[in-house]
CSV table of C-alpha atoms in Angstrom, one decimal:
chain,number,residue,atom,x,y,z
A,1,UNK,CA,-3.9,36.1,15.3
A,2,UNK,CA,-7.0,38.1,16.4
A,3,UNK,CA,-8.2,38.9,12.9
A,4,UNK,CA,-8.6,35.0,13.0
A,5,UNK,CA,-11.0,35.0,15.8
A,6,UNK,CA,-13.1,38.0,15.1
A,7,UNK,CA,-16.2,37.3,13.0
A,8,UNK,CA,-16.7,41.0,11.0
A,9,UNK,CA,-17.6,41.2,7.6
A,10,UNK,CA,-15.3,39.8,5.4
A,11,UNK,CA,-14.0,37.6,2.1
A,12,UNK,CA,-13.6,34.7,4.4
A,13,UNK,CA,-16.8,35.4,6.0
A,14,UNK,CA,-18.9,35.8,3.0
A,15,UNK,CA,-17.1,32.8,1.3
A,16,UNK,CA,-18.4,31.0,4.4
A,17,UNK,CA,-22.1,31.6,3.8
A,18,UNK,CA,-22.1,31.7,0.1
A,19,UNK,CA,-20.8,28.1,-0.1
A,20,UNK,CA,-22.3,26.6,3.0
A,21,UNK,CA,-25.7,28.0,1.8
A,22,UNK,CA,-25.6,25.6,-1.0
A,23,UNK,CA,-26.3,23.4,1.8
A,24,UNK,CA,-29.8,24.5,2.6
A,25,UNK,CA,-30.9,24.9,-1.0
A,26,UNK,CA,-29.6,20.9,-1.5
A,27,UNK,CA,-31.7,17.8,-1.1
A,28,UNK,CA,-30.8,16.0,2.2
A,29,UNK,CA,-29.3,13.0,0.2
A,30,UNK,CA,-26.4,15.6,-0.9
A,31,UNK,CA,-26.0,16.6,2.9
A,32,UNK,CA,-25.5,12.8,3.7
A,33,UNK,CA,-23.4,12.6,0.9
A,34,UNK,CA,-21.0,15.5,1.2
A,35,UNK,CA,-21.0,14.7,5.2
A,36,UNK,CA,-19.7,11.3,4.5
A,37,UNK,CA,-17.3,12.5,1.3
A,38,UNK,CA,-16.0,14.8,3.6
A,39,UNK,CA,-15.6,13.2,7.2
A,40,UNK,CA,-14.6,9.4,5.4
A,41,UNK,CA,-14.7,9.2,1.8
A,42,UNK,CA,-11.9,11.3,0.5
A,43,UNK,CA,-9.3,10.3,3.1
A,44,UNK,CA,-10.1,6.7,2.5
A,45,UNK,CA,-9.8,7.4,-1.4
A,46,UNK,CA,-6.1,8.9,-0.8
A,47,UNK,CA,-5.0,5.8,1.0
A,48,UNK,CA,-6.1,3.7,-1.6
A,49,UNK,CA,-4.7,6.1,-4.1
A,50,UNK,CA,-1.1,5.7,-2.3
A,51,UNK,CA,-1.5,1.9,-2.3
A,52,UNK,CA,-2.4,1.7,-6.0
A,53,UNK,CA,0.6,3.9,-6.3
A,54,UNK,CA,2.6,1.6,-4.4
A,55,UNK,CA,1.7,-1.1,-6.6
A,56,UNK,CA,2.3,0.5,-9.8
A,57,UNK,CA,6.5,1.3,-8.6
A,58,UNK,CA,6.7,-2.3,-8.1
A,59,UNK,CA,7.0,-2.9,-11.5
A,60,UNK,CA,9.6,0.4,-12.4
A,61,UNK,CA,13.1,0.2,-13.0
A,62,UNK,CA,15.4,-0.2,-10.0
A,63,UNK,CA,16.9,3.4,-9.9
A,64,UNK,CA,13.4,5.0,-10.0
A,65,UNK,CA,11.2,2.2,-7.6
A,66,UNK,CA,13.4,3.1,-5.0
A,67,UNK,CA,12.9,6.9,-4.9
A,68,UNK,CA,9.2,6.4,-5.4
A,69,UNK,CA,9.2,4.3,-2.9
A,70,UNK,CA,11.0,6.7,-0.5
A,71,UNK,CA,8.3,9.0,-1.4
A,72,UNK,CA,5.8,6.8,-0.7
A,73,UNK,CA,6.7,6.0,3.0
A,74,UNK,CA,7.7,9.5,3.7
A,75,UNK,CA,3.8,10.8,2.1
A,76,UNK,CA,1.9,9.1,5.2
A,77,UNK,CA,5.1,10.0,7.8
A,78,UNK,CA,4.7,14.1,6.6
A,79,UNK,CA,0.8,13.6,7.1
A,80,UNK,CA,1.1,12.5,10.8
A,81,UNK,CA,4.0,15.0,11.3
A,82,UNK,CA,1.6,17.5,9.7
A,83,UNK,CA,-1.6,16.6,12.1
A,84,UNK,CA,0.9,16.7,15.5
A,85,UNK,CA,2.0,20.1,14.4
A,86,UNK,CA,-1.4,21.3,13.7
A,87,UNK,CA,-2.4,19.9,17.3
A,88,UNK,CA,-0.6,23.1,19.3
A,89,UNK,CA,-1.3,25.8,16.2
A,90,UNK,CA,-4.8,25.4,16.9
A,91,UNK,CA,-4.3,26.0,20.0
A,92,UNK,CA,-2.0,29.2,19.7
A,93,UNK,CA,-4.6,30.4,17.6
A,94,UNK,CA,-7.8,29.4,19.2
A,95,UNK,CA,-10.2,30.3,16.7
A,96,UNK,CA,-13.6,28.3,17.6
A,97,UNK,CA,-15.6,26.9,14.6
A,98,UNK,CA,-18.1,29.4,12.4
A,99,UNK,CA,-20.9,28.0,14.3
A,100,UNK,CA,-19.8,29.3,17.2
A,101,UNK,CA,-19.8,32.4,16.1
A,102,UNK,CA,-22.3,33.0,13.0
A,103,UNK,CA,-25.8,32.5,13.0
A,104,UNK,CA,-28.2,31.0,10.2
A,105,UNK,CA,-25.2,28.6,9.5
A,106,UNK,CA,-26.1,24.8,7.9
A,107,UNK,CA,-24.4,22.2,9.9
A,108,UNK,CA,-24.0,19.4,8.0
A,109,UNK,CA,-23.4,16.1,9.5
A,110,UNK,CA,-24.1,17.8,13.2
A,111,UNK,CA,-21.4,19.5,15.8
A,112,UNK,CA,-19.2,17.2,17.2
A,113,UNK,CA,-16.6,14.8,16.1
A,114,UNK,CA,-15.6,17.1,13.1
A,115,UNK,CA,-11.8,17.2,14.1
A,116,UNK,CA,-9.7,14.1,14.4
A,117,UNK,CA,-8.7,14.8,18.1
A,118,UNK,CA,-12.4,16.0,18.6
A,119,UNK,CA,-11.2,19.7,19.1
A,120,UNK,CA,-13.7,22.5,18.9
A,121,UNK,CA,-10.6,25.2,17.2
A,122,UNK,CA,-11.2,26.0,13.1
A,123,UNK,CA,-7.6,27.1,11.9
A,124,UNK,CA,-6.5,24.6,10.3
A,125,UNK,CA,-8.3,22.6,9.1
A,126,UNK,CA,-6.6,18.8,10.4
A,127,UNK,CA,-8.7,17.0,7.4
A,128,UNK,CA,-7.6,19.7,4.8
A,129,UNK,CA,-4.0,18.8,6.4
A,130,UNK,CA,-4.1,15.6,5.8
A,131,UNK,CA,-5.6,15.3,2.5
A,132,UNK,CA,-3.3,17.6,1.1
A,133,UNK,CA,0.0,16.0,2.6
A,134,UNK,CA,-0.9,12.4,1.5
A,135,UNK,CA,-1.8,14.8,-2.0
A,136,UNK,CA,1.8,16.0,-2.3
A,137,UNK,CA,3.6,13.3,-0.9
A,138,UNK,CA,1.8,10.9,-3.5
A,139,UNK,CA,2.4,13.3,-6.7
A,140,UNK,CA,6.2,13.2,-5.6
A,141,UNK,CA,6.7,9.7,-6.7
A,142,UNK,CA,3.5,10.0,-9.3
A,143,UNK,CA,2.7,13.3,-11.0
A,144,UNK,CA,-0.2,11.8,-12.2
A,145,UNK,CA,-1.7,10.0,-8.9
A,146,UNK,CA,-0.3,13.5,-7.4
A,147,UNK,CA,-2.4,15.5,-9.2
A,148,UNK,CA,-5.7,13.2,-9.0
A,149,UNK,CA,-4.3,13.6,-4.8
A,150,UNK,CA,-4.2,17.1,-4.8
A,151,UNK,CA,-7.3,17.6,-6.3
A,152,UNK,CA,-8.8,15.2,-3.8
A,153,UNK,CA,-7.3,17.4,-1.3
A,154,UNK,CA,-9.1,20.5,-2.8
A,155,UNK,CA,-12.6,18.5,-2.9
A,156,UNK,CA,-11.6,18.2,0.6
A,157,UNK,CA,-11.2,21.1,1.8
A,158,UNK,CA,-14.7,22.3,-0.3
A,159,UNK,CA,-16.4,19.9,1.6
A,160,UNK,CA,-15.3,21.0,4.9
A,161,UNK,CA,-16.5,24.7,4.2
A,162,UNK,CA,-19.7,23.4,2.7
A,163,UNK,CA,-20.2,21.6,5.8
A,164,UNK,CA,-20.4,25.1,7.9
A,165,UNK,CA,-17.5,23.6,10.5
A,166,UNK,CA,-14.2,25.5,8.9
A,167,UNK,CA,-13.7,29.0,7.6
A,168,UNK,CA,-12.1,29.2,3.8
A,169,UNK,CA,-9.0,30.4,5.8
A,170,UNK,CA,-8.8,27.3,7.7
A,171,UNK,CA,-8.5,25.0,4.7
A,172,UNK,CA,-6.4,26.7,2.9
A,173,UNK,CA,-4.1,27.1,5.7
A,174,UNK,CA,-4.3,23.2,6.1
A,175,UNK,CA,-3.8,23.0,2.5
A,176,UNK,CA,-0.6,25.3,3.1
A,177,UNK,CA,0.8,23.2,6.2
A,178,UNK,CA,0.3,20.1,4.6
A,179,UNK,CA,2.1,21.1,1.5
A,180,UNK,CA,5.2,22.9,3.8
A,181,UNK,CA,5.3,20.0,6.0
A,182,UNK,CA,5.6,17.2,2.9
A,183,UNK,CA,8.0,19.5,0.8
A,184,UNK,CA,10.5,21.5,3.1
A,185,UNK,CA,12.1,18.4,4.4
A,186,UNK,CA,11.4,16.1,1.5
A,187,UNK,CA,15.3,16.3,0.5
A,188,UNK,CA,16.5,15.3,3.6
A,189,UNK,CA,14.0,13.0,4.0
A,190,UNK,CA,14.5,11.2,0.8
A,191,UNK,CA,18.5,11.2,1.6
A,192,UNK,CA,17.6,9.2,4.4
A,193,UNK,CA,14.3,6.7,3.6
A,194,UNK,CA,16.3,6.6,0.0
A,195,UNK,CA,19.0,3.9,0.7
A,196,UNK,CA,16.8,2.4,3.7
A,197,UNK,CA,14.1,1.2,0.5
A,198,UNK,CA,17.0,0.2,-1.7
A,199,UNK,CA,18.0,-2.1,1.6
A,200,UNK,CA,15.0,-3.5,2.2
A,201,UNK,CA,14.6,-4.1,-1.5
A,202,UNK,CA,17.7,-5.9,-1.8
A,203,UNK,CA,16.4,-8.3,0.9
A,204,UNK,CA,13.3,-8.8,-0.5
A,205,UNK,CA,15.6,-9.8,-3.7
A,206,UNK,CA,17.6,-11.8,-2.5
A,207,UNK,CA,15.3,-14.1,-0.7
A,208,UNK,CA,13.1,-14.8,-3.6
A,209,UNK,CA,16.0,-15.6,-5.7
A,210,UNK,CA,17.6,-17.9,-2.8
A,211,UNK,CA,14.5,-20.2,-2.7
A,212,UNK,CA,14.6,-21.7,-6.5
A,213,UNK,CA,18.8,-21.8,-6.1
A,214,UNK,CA,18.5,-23.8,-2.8
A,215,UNK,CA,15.7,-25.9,-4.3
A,216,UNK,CA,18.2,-26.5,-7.4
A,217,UNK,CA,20.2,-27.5,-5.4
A,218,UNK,CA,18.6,-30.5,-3.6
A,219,UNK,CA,17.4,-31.3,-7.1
A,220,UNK,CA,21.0,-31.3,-8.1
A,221,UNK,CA,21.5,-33.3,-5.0
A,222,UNK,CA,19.2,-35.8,-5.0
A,223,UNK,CA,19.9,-36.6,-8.8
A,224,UNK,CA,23.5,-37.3,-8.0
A,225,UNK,CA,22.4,-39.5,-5.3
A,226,UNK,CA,20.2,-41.4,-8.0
A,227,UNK,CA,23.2,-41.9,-10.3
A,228,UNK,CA,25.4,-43.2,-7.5
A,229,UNK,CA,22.5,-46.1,-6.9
């Protein structure tokens, strides 16, 4: 854990400045824009990604809509899980942000506000998390959404560095606990939100096909009533 906090020369390090330096040789519209990609833009584009996702199992076949649907519900229960775990590793690890330590760093998008709980720790990265939970857990019901997700993930974890407020190290440790958190209990997790979608499903069903019955029936009913007269 102290390797974490020192600031030596290094891979990670040079990574660091290499990649964040791009950020003073852009034009400040690209600051703006990677700043806004990075803090808003990509995990908005995941939830829309799981909800177009969402709307393209509705039309599968029974036996697979309800396992992509498990996997649907489970990819935005694993991210949460996966930001409330990251919550005390930060902590236990306590490495501040390479600001904090490095000089000649670009900030992009200023100092504060960069974690989701407003923390001033690096390792890991909570939108890297995220990103790459919601990633997974979309590819396990889509392989194709999944991969557009994961790559999302990566372009979020690029922007964070680029940024100068994480270390490469802390994204792709994000990019690791979001992945272990979605995966590692995704059996059990599908054993259980599995026949809980194929319930609700069912109800859904069975509803819409109880309206036009019961209105057949007072059609039925009123017919016979119009013979009788």
């Amino acid at each position: 854990m102290a390797g974490l906090t020192t600031g030596g020369p290094n891979v990670d390090v040079s990574l660091l400045y290499e990649i964040n330096g791009l950020a003073r040789r852009a034009p400040d519209w690209i600051d703006r824009a990677v700043s806004v990609i990075g803090d808003y833009g990509v995990p908005l584009a995941l939830v829309l990604l799981v909800l177009w996702c969402w709307r393209g199992v509705r039309r599968q076949e029974e036996a697979s809509a309800a396992e992509s649907f498990a996997a649907l519900v489970w990819a935005p229960l694993a991210a949460g899980i996966a930001l409330l775990v990251n919550v005390p590793l930060r902590g236990l690890v306590g490495r501040p942000r390479p600001y904090l330590q490095h000089e000649g760093l670009e900030v992009v998008g200023g100092r504060s506000g960069h974690g989701f709980d407003g923390s001033a720790f690096s390792f890991v990265s909570d939108h890297a998390t995220l990103a790459m939970a919601l990633g997974v857990g979309i590819f396990i019901a889509n392989r194709r959404l999944g991969l557009i997700g994961v790559g999302l993930a990566l372009l979020e974890g690029l922007c964070r560095v680029y940024m100068g407020v994480h270390y490469p190290t802390d994204v792709v440790g994000g990019l690791a606990l979001g992945t272990a958190v979605v995966l590692v209990p995704a059996p059990l997790a599908m054993a259980v939100l599995g026949p809980v979608v194929r319930v609700l499903r069912g109800r859904g069903r069975g509803a819409v096909v109880a309206r036009p019955v019961l209105g057949a029936g007072v059609e039925a009913g009123a017919g016979e009533k119009d013979l009788a007269a």
